[in-house]
Coordinates of C-alpha atoms in Angstrom, one line a residue:
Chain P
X1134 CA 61.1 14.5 -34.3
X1135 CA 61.4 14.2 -30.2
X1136 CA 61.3 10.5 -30.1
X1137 CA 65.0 9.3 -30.4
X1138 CA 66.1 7.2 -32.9
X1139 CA 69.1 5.4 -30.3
X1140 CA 70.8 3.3 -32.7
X1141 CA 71.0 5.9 -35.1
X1142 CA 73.3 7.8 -32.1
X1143 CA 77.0 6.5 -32.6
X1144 CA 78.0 4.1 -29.0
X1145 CA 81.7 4.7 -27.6
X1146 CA 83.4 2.8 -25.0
X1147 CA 85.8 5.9 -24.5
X1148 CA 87.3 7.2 -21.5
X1149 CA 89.5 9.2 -19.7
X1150 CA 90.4 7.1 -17.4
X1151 CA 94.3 6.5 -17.3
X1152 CA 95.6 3.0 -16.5
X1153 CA 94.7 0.6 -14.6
X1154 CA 91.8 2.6 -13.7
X1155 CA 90.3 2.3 -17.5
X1156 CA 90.0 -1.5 -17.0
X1157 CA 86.9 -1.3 -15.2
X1158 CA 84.7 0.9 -17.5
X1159 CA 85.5 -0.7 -20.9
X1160 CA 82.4 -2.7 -21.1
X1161 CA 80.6 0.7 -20.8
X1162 CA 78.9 2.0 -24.1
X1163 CA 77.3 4.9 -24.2
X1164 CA 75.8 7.4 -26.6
X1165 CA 75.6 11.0 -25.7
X1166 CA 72.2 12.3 -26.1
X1167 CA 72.2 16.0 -25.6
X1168 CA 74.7 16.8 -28.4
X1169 CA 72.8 14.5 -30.6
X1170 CA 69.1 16.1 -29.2
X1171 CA 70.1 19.9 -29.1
X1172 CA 69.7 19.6 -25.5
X1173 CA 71.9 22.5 -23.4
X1174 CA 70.6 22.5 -20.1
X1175 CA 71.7 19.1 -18.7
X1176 CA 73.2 15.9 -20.1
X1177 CA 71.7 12.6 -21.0
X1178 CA 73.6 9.0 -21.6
X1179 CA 72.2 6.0 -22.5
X1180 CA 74.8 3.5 -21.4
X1181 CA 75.5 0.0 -21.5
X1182 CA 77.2 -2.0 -19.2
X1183 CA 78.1 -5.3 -20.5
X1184 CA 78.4 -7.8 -17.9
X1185 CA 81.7 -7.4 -15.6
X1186 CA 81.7 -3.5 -16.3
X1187 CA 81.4 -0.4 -14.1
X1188 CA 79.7 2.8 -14.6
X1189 CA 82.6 5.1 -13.2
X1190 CA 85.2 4.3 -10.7
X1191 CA 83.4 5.2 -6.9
X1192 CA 83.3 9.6 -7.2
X1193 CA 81.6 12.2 -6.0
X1194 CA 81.0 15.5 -7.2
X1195 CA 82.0 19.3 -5.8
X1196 CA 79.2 21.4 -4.8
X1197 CA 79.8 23.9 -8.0
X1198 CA 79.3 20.8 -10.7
X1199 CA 76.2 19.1 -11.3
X1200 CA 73.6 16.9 -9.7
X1201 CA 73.2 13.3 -11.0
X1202 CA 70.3 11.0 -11.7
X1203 CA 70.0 7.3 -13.0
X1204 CA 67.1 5.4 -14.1
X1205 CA 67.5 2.1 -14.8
X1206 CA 66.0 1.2 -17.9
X1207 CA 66.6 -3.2 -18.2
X1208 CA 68.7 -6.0 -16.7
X1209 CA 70.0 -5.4 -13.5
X1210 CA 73.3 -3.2 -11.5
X1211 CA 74.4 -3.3 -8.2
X1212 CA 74.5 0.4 -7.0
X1213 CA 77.9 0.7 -4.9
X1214 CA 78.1 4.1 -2.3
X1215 CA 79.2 4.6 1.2
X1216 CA 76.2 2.8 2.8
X1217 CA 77.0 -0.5 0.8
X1218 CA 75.6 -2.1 -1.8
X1219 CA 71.9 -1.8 -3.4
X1220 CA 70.7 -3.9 -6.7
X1221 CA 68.8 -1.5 -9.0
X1222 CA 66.1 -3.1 -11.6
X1223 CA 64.2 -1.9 -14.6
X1224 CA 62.6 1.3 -13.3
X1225 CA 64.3 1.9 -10.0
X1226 CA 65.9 5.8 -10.3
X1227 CA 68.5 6.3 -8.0
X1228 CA 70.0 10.4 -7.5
X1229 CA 73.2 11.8 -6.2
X1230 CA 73.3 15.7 -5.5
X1231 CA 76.2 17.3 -5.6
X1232 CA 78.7 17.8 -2.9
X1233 CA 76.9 15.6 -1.0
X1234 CA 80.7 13.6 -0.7
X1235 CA 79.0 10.4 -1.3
X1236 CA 81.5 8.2 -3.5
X1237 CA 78.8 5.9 -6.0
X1238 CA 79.4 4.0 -9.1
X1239 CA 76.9 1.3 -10.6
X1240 CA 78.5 -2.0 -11.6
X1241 CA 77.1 -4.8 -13.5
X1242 CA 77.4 -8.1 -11.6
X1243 CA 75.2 -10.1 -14.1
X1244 CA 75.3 -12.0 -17.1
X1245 CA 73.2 -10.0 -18.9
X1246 CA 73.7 -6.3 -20.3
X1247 CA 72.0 -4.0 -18.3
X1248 CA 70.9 -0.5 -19.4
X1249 CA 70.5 3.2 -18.1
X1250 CA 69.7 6.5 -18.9
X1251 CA 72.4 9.0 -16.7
X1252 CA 71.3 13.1 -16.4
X1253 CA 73.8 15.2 -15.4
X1254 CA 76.6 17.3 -17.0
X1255 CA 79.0 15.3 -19.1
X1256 CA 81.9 17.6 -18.3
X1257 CA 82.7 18.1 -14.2
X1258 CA 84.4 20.2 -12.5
X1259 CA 85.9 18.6 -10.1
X1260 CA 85.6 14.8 -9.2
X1261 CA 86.7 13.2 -6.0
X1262 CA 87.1 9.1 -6.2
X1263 CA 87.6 7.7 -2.2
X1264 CA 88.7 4.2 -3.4
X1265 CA 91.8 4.1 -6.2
X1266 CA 94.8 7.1 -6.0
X1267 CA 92.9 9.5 -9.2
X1268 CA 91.5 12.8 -8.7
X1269 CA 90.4 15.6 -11.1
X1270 CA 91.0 18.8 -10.7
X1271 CA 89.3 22.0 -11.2
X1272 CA 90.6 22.6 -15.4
X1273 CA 90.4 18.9 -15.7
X1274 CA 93.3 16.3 -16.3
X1275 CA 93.7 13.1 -14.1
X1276 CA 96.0 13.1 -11.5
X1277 CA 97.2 11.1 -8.8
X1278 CA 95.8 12.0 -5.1
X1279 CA 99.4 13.6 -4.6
X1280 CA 98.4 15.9 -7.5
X1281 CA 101.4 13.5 -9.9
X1282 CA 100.0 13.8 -13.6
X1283 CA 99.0 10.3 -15.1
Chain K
X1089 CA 70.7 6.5 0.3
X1090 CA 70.7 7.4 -3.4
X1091 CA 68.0 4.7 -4.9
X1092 CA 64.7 6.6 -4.5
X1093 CA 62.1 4.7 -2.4
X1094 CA 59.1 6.1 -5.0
X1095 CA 56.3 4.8 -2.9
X1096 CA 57.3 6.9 0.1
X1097 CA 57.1 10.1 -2.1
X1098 CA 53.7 11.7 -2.3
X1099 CA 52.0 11.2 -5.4
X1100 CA 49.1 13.9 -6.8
X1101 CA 47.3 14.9 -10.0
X1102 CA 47.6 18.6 -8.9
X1103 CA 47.0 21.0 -11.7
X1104 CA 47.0 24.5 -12.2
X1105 CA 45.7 24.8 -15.6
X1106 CA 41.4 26.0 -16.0
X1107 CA 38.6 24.0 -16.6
X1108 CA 38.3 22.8 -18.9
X1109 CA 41.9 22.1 -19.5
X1110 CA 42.1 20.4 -16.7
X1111 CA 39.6 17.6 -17.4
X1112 CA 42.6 15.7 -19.6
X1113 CA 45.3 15.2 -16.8
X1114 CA 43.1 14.9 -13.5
X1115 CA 44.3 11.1 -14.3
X1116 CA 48.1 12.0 -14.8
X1117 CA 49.4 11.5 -11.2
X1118 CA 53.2 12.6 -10.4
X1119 CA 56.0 12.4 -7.9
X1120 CA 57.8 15.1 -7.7
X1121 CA 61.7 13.8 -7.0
X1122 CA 64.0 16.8 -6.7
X1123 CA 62.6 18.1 -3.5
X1124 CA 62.3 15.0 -2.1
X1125 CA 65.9 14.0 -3.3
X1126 CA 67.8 17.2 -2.9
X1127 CA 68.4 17.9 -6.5
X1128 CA 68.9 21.5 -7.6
X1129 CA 70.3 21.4 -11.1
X1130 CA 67.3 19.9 -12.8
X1131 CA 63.2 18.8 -11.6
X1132 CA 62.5 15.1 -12.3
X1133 CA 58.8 13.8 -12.2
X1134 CA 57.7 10.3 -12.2
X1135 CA 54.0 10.6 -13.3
X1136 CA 51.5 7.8 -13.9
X1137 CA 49.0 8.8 -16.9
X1138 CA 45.5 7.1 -16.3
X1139 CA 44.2 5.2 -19.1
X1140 CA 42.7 8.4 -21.0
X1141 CA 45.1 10.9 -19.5
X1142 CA 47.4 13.3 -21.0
X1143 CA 50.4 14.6 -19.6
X1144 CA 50.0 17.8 -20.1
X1145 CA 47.9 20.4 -22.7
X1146 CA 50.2 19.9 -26.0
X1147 CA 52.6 23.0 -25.2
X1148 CA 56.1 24.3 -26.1
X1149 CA 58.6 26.5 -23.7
X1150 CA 60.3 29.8 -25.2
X1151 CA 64.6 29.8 -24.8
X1152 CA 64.6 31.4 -21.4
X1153 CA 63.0 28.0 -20.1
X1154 CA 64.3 25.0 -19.4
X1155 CA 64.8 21.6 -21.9
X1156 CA 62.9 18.7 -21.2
X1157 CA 63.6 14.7 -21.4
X1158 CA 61.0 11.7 -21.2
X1159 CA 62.3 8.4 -20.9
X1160 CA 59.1 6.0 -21.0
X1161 CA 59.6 3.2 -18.1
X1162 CA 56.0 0.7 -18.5
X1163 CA 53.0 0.7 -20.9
X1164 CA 52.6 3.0 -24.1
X1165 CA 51.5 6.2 -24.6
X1166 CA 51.5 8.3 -27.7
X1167 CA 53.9 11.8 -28.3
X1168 CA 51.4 14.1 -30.1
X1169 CA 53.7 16.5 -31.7
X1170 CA 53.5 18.8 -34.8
X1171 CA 54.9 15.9 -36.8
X1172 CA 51.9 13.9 -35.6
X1173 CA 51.5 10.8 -33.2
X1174 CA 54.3 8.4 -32.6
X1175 CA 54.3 5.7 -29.5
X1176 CA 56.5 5.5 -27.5
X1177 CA 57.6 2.3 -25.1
X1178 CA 59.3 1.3 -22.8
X1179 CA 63.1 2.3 -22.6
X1180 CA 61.9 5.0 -25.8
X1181 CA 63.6 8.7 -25.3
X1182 CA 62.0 11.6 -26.4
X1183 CA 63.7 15.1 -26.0
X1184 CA 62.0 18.8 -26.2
X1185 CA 64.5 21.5 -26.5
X1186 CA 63.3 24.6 -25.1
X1187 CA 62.5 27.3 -28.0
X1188 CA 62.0 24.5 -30.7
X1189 CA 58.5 25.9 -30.8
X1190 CA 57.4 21.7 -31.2
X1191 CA 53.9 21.7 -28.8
X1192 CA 54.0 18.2 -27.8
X1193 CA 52.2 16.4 -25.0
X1194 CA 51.8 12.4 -24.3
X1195 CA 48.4 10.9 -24.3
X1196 CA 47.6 7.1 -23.2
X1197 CA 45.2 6.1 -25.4
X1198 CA 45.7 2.4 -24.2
X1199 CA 43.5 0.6 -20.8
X1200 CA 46.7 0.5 -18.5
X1201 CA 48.4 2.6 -17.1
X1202 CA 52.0 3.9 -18.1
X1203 CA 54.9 5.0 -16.7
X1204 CA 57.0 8.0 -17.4
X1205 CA 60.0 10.0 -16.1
X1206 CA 60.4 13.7 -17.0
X1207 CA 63.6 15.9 -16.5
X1208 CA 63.2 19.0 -16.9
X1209 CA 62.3 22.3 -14.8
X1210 CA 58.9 22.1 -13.3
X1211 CA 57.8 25.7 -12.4
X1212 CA 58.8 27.1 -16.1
X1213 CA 58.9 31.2 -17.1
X1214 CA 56.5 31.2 -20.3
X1215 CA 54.7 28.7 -21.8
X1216 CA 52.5 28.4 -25.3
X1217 CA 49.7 25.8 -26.0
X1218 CA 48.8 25.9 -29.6
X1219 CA 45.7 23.5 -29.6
X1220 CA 44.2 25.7 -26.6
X1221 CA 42.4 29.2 -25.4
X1222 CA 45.4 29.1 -22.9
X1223 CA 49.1 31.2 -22.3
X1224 CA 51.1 31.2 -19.9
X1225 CA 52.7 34.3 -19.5
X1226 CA 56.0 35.6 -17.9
X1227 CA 55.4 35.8 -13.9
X1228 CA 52.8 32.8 -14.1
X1229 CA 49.1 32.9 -13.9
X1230 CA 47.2 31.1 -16.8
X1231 CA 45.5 33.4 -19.2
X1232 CA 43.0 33.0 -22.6
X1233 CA 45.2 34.5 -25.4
X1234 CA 44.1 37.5 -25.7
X1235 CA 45.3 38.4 -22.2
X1236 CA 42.2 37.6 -19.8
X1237 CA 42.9 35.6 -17.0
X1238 CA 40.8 32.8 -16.2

């Protein structure tokens, strides 16, 4: 059966994030869809972000991961990069290629939940974040900028 | 700037399929966004169906191909699928793993319009339309089954 059932896909606030870093993404649910949908050739969430909460810390992607694309689904995020900050409603999509070294992250200034649906590769290579001291490397495994393990 | 501006990106109902296949999506109109976004990894449409249009001749893609995703963003249409008709609506995901051998289109059998985004590769290797005097066969070029081209 194509059509999803969503709820019937378990929800996890989990991340990798170490401290204090993890504070800002645990009002993110989201429910992995490609695993659940036998898709293999790109990845699919469909997230929540309870008010307060962050989609990612600001990152950007190396050239040899994958390209990302959000479409906004209900309620309302503020879309964060280096040329400020955009609001993003029901049916706005917003992309970010790869390597193109423009940190982004959407955040959830409301009061209301707001929902998306993210495509892109779960799993990166490497992930550069231009505003807190994290990085990770190619093989994975956070790090401080000084290349420190958390 | 990553949030698309959708009404600067050319739309067109562009099809390559034969009359008479063609009649059923000259009112599915479509943005293509990864040229006009700089995506590589994965095509993204954002395609209008007509009230009466389809989104395609009901089809399935063999493994070499690419998955596909629809994540319905205004107004109703209906996934015809070898499991039968189910609506979908707004914020509904529906996934079509390549190979699943599933021909599924999406049909708007309402008087609005409706609104769709589709992930997935849009020039694809080999394609099979079980409902249809139509193949697509490895190296493109639409042909009846039994090999004549059209």
């Amino acid at each position: 059966m194509p059509k999803l059932d969503l709820d019937a896909i378990p929800a996890t606030n989990a991340t990798g994030y170490p401290a204090p870093f993890s504070d800002a993404v645990a009002g993110r649910w989201y429910r992995r869809l490609a695993p659940a949908a036998g898709l293999r050739d790109f990845g699919a969430s469909h997230v929540t972000l309870k008010p307060g909460a962050w989609s990612s810390q600001r990152h950007w992607h190396e050239d040899e991961d994958e390209d990302e694309l959000v479409v906004m689904l209900a309620g309302e995020a503020v879309l964060v990069d280096d040329g400020g900050e955009t609001p993003l409603r029901a049916g706005d999509v917003a992309v970010f290629p790869k390597g193109d070294g423009n940190g982004h992250c959407l955040r959830n200034d409301g009061d209301a939940d707001c929902l998306f649906l993210a495509i892109g590769q779960p799993t990166t290579r490497v992930c550069h974040y231009p505003d807190v001291d994290m990085h990770l490397p190619e093989g994975g495994g956070y790090r401080h900028k000084d290349g420190r393990p958390y």
